[in-house]
PDB file of C-alpha atoms in Angstrom:
ATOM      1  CA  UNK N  16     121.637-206.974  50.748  1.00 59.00           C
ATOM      2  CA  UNK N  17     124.628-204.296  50.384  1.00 74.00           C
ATOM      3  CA  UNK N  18     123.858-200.736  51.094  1.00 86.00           C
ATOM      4  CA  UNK N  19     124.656-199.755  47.678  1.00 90.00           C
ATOM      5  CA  UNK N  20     122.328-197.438  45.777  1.00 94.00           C
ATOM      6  CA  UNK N  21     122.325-196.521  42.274  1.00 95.00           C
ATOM      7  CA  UNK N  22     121.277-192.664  42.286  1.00 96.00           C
ATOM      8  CA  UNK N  23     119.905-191.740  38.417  1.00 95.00           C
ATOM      9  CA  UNK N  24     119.908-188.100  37.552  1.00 93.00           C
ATOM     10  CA  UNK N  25     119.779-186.089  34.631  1.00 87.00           C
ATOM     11  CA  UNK N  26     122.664-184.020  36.494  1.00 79.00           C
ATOM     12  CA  UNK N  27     125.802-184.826  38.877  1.00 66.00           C
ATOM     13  CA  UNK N  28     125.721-182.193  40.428  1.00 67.00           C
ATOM     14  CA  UNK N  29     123.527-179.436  41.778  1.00 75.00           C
ATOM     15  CA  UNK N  30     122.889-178.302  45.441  1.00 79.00           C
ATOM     16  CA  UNK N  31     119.711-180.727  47.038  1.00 81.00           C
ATOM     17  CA  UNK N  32     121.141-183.215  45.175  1.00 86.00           C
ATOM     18  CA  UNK N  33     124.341-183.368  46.787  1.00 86.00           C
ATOM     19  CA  UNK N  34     122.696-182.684  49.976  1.00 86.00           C
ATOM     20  CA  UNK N  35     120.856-186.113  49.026  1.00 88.00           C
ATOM     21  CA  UNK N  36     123.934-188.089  48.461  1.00 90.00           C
ATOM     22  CA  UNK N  37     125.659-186.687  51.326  1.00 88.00           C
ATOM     23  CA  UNK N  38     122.591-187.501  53.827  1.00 88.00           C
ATOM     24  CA  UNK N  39     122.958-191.170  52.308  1.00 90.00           C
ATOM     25  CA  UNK N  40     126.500-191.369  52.963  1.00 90.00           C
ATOM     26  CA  UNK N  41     126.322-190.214  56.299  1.00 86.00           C
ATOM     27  CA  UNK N  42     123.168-193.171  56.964  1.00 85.00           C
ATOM     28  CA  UNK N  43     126.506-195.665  55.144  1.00 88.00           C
ATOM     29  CA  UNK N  44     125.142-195.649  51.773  1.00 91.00           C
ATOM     30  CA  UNK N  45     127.604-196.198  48.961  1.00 93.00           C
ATOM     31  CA  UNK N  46     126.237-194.403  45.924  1.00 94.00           C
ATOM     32  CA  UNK N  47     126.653-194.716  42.101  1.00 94.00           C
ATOM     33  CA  UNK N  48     125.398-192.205  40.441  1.00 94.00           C
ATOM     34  CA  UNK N  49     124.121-192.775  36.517  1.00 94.00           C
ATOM     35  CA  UNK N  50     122.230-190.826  34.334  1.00 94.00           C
ATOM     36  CA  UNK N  51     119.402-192.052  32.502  1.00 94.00           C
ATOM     37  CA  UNK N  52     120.870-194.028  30.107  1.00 93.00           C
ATOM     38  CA  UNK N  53     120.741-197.715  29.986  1.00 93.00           C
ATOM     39  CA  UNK N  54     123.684-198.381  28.349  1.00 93.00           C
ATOM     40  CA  UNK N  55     125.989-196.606  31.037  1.00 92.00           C
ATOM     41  CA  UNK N  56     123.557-198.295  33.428  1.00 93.00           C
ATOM     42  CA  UNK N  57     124.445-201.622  31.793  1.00 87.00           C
ATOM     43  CA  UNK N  58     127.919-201.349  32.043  1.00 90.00           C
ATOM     44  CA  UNK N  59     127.847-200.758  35.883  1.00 89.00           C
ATOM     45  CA  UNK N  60     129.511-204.068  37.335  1.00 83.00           C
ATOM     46  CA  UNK N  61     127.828-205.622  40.291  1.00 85.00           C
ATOM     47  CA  UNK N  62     124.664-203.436  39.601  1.00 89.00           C
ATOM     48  CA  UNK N  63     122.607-202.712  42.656  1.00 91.00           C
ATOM     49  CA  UNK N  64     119.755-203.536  44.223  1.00 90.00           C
ATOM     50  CA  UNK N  65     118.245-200.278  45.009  1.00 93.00           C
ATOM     51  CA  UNK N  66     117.871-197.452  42.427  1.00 95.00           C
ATOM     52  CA  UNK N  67     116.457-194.032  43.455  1.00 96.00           C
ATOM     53  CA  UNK N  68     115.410-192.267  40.272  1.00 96.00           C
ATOM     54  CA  UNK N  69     115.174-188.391  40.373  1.00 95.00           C
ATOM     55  CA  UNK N  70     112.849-187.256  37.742  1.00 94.00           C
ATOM     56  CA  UNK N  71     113.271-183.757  36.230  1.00 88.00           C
ATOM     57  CA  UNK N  72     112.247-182.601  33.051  1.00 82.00           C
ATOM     58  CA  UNK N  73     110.869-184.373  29.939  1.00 85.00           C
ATOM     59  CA  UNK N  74     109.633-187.958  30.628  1.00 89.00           C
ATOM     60  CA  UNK N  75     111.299-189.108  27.327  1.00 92.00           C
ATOM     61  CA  UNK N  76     115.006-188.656  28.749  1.00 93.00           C
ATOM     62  CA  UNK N  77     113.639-190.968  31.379  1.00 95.00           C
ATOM     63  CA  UNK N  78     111.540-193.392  29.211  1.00 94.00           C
ATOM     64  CA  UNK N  79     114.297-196.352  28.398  1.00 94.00           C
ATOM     65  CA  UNK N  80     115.465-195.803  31.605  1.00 94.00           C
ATOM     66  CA  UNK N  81     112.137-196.816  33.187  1.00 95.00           C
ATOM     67  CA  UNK N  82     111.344-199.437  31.463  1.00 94.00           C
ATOM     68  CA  UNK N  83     114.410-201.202  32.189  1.00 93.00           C
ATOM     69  CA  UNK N  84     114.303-200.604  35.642  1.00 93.00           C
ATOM     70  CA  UNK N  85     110.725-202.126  35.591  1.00 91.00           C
ATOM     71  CA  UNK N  86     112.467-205.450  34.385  1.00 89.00           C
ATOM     72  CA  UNK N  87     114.739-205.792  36.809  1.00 87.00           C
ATOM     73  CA  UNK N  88     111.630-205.009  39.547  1.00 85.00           C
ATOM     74  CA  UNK N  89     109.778-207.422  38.458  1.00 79.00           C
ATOM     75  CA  UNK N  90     112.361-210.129  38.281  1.00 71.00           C
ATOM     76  CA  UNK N  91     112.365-209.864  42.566  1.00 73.00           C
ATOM     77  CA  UNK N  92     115.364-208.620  45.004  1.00 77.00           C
ATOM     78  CA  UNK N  93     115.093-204.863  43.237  1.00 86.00           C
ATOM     79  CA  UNK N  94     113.768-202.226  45.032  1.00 91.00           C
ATOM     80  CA  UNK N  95     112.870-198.881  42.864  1.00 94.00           C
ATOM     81  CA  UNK N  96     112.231-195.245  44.598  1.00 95.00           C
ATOM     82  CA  UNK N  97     110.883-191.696  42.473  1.00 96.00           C
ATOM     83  CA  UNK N  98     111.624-188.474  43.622  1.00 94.00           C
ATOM     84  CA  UNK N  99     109.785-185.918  41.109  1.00 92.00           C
ATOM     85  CA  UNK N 100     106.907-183.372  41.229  1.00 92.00           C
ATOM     86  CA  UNK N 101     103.615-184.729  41.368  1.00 92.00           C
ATOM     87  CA  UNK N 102     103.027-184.397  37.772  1.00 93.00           C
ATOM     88  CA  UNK N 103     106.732-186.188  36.890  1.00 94.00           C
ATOM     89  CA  UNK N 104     105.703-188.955  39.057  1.00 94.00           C
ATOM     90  CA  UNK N 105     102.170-190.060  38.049  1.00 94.00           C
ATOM     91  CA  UNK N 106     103.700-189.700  33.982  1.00 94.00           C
ATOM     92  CA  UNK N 107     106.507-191.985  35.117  1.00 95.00           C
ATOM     93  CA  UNK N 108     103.729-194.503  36.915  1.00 93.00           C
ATOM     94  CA  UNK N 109     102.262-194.866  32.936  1.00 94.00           C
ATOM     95  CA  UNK N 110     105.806-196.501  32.409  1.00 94.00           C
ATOM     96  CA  UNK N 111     106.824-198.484  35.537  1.00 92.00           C
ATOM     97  CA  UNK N 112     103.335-199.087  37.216  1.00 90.00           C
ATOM     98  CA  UNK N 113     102.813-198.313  41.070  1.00 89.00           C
ATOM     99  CA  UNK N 114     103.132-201.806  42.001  1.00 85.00           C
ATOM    100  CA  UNK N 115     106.345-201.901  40.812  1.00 88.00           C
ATOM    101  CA  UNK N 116     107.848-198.576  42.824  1.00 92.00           C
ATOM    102  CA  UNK N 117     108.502-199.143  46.152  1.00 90.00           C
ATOM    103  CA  UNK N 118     108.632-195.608  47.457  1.00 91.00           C
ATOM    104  CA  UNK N 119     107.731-191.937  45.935  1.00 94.00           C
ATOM    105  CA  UNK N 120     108.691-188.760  47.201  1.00 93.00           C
ATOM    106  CA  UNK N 121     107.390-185.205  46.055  1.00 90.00           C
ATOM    107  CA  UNK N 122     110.312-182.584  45.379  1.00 85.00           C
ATOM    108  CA  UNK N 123     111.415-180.488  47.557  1.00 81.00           C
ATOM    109  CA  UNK N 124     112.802-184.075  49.341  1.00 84.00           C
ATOM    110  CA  UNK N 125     112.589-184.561  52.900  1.00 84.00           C
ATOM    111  CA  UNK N 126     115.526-187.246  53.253  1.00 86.00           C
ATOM    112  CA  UNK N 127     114.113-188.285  56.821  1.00 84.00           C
ATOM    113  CA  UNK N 128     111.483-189.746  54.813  1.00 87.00           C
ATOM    114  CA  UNK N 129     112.988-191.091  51.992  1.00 90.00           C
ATOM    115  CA  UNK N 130     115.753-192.939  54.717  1.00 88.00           C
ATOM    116  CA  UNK N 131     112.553-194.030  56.559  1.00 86.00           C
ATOM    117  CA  UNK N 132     111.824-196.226  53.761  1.00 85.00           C
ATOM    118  CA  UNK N 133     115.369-197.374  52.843  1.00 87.00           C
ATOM    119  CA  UNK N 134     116.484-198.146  56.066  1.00 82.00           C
ATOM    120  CA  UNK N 135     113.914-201.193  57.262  1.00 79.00           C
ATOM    121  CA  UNK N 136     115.326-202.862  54.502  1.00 77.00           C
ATOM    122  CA  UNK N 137     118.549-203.505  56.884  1.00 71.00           C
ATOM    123  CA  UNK N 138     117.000-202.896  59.890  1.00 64.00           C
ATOM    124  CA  UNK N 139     117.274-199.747  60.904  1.00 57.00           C
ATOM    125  CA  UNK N 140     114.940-197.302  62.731  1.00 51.00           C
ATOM    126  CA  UNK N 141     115.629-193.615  62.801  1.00 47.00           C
ATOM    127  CA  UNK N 142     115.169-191.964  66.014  1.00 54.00           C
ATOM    128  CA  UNK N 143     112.366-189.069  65.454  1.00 64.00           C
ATOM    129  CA  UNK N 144     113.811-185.533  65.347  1.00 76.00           C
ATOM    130  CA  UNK N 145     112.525-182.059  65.144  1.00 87.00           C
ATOM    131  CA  UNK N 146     111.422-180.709  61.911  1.00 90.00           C
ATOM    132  CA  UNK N 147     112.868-177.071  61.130  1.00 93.00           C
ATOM    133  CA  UNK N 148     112.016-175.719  57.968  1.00 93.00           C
ATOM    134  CA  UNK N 149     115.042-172.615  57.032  1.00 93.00           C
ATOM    135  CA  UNK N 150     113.676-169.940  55.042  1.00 93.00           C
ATOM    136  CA  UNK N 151     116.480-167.645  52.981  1.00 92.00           C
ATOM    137  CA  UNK N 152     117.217-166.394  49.807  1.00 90.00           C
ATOM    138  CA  UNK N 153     120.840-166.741  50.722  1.00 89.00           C
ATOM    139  CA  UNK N 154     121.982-170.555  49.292  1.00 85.00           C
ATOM    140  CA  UNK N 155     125.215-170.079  51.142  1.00 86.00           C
ATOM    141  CA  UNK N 156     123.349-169.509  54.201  1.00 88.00           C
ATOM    142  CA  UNK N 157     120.743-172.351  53.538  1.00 87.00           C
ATOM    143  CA  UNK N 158     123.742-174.885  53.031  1.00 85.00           C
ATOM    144  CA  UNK N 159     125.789-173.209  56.680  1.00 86.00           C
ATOM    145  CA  UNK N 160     122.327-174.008  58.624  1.00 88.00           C
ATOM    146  CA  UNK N 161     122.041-177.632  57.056  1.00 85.00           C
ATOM    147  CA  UNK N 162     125.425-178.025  57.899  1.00 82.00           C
ATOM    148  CA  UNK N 163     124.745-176.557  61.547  1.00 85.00           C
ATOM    149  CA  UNK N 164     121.406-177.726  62.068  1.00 87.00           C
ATOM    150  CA  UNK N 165     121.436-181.480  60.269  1.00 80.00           C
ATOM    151  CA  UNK N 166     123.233-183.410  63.039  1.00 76.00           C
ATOM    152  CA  UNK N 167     120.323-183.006  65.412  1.00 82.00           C
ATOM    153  CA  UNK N 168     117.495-181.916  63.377  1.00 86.00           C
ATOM    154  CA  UNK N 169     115.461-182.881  60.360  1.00 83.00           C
ATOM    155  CA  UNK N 170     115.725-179.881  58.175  1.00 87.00           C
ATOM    156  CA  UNK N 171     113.822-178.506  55.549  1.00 89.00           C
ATOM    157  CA  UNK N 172     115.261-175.867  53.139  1.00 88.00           C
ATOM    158  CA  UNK N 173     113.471-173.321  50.927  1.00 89.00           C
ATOM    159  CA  UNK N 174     115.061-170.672  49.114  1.00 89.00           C
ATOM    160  CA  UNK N 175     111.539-168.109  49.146  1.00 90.00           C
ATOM    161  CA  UNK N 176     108.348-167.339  50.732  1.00 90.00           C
ATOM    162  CA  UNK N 177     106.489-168.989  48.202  1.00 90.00           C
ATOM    163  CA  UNK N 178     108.456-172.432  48.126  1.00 89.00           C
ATOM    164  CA  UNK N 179     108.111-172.096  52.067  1.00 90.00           C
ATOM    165  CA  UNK N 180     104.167-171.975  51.758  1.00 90.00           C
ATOM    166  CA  UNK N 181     104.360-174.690  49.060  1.00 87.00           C
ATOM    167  CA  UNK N 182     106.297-176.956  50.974  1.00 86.00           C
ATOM    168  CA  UNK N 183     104.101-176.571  54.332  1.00 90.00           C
ATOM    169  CA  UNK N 184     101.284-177.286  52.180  1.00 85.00           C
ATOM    170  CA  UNK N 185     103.003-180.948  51.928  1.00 80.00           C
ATOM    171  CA  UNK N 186     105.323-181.122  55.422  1.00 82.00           C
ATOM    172  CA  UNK N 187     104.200-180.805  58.849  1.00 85.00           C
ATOM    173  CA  UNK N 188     107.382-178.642  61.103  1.00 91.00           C
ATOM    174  CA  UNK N 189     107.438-177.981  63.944  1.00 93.00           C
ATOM    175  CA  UNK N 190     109.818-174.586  63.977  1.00 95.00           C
ATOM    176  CA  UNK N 191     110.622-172.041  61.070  1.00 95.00           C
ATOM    177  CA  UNK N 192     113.429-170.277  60.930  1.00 95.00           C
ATOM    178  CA  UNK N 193     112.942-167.298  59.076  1.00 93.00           C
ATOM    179  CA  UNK N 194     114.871-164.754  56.960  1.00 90.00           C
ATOM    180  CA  UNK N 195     113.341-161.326  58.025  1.00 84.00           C
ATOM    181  CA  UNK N 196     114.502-159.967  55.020  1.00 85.00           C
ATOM    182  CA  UNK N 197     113.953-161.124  51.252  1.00 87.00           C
ATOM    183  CA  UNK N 198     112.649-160.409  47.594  1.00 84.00           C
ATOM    184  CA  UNK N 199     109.750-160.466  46.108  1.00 85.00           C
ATOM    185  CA  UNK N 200     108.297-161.565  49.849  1.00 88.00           C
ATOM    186  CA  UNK N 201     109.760-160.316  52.874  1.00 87.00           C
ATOM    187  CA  UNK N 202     109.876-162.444  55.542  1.00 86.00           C
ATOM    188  CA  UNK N 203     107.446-160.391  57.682  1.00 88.00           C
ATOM    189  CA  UNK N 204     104.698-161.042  54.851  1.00 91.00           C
ATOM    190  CA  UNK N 205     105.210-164.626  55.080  1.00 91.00           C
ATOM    191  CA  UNK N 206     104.800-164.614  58.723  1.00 92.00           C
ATOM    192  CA  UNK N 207     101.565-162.918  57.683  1.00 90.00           C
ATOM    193  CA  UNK N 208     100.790-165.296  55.120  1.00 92.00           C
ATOM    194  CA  UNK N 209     101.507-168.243  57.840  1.00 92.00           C
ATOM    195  CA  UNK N 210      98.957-166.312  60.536  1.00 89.00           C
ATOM    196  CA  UNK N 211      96.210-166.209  58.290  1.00 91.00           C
ATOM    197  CA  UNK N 212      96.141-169.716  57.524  1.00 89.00           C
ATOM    198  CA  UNK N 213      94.439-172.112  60.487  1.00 87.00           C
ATOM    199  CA  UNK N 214      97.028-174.847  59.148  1.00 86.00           C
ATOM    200  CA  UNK N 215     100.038-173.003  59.901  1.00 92.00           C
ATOM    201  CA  UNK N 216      99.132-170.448  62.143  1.00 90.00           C
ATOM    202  CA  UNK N 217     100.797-172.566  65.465  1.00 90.00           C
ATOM    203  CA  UNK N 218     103.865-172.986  63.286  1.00 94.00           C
ATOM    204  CA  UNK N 219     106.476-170.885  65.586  1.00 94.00           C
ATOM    205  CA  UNK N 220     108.650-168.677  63.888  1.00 94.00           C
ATOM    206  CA  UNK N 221     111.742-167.647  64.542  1.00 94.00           C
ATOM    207  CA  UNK N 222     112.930-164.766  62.865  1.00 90.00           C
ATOM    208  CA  UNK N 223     116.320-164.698  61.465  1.00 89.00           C
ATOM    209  CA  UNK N 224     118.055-161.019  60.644  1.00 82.00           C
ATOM    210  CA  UNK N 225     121.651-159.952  59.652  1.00 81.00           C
ATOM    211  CA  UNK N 226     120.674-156.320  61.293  1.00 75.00           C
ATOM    212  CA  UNK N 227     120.824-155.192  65.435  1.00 73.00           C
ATOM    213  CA  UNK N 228     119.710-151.770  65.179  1.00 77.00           C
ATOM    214  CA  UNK N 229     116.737-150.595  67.217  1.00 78.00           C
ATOM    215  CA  UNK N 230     114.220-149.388  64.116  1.00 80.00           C
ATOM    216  CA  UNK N 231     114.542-153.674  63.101  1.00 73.00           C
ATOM    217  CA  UNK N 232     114.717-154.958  66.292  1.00 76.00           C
ATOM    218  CA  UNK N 233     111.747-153.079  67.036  1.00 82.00           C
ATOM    219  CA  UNK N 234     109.742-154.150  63.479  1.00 78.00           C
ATOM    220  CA  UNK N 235     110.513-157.699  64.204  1.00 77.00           C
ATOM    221  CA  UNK N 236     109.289-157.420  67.430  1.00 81.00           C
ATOM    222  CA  UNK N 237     106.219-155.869  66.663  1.00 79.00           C
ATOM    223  CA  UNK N 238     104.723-158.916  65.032  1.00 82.00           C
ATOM    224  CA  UNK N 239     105.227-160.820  67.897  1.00 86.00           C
ATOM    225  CA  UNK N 240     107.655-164.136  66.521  1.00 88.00           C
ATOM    226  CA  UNK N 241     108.395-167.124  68.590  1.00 86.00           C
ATOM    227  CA  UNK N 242     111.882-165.139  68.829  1.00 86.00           C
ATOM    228  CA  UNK N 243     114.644-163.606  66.574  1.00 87.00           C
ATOM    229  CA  UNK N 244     118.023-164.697  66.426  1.00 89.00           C
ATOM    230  CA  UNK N 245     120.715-163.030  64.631  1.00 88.00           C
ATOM    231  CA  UNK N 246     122.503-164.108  61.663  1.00 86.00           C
ATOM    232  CA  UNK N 247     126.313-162.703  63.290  1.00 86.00           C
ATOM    233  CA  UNK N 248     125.437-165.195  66.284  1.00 87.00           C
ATOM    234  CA  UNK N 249     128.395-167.476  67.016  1.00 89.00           C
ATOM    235  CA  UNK N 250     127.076-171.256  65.857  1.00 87.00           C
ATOM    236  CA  UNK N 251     127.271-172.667  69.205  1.00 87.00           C
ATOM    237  CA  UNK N 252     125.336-169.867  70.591  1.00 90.00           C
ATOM    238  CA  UNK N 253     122.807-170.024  67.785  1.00 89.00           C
ATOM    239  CA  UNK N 254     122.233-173.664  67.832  1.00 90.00           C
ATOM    240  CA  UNK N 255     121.829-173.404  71.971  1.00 90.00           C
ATOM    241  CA  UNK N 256     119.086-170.981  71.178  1.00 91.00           C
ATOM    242  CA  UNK N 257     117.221-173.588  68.860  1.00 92.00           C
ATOM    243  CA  UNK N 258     117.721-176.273  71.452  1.00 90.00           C
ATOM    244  CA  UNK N 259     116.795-173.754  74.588  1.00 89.00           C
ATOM    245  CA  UNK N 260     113.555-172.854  72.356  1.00 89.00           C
ATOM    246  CA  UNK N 261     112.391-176.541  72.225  1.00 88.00           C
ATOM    247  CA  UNK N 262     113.119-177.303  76.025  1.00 82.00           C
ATOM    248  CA  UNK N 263     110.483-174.064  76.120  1.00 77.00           C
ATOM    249  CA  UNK N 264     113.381-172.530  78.423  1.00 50.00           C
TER     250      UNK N 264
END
């Protein structure tokens, strides 16, 4: 079998997915991208063998699209993934039934897993990695530490507090690396938040802040974090922090 992957999306483009495609690519994926629509999936020449379907929205833009993909399952050599919320997923399952899907994954995507499944197909094993979850508001700074951090980590992303606590709800990590400052939630309440609860109370935190002076030093020391790095670090002095903080040196 090729490692060719037909990706179907409502959209082209939008940040996790292209973090999705890229991750693929760098495992030596070739993907096609499609929307939902079976005639521009008909016309694809050479059509392949693996399609990873990321539900969003109303299950009727996905409807024609599911039930042709449930064909070609059941005809043998296809192999069919959803990516959705919980709710997306089990309305797509009353179209293409769970025999027929070979993998689900819950949004946000952890592409560690979802390469976990694709890759025995070839062959492969993935070596295990560290699991940092980056907390920011910031999506410029969310995509420089995926960028940073990716290589030699298994990173989660979430843009607030509360998709943080959602997503740990779902993900075991084993560091955070958290924005000390934010909307809504600042990141000293969701340290809080993450004390309180026995699940993710031995989550270490690492507190991430743009500001040196002594008043925030001092308030980010004063809940007591794994450690706090700042955001003006040079990379390779940030990223030899992360590493020196899992060698516990």
């Amino acid at each position: 079998m090729d490692r060719r992957i037909l990706f179907i999306s409502s959209e082209s483009q939008g940040f996790l997915i292209n973090i999705m495609i890229n991750s693929l690519k760098s495992e030596g994926y070739e993907v096609i991208m499609s929307p939902p629509d079976i005639v521009h999936i008909d016309l694809i020449s050479n059509l392949p063998h693996i399609f990873i379907v990321y539900l969003e929205g109303d299950l009727v833009t996905f409807e024609g699209t599911l039930n042709y993909l449930k064909k070609l399952v059941t005809n043998g050599g296809n192999y069919i993934y959803l990516i959705g919320t919980d709710v997306e997923i089990t309305n797509a399952h009353t179209i293409i039934p769970k025999p027929c899907v070979e993998g689900t994954f819950s949004r946000p995507v952890n592409m560690k897993d979802v390469l976990a499944k694709l890759n025995p197909l070839f062959g492969d094993n993935l070596p295990d990695k560290r699991r940092i979850l980056v907390v920011d508001d910031d999506s410029v700074m969310l995509r420089t530490m995926n960028n940073w951090l990716s290589k030699k980590y298994d990173v989660f992303m979430a843009n607030s507090g509360m998709n943080a606590i959602s997503l740990l709800a779902k993900q075991h990590v084993d560091l955070i690396l958290l924005d000390y400052e934010m909307p809504v939630i600042s990141g000293l309440q969701v340290f809080e938040m993450l004390q309180s609860e026995s699940a993710t109370a031995d989550i270490p935190v690492i507190f991430l802040t743009a500001k040196d002076d002594k008043d925030t030093v001092m308030k980010v020391l004063s809940v007591k974090p794994a450690k706090y790095l700042l955001k003006t670090m040079p990379t390779e002095e940030l990223m030899k922090s992360i590493e020196n903080f899992f060698k516990g040196v």
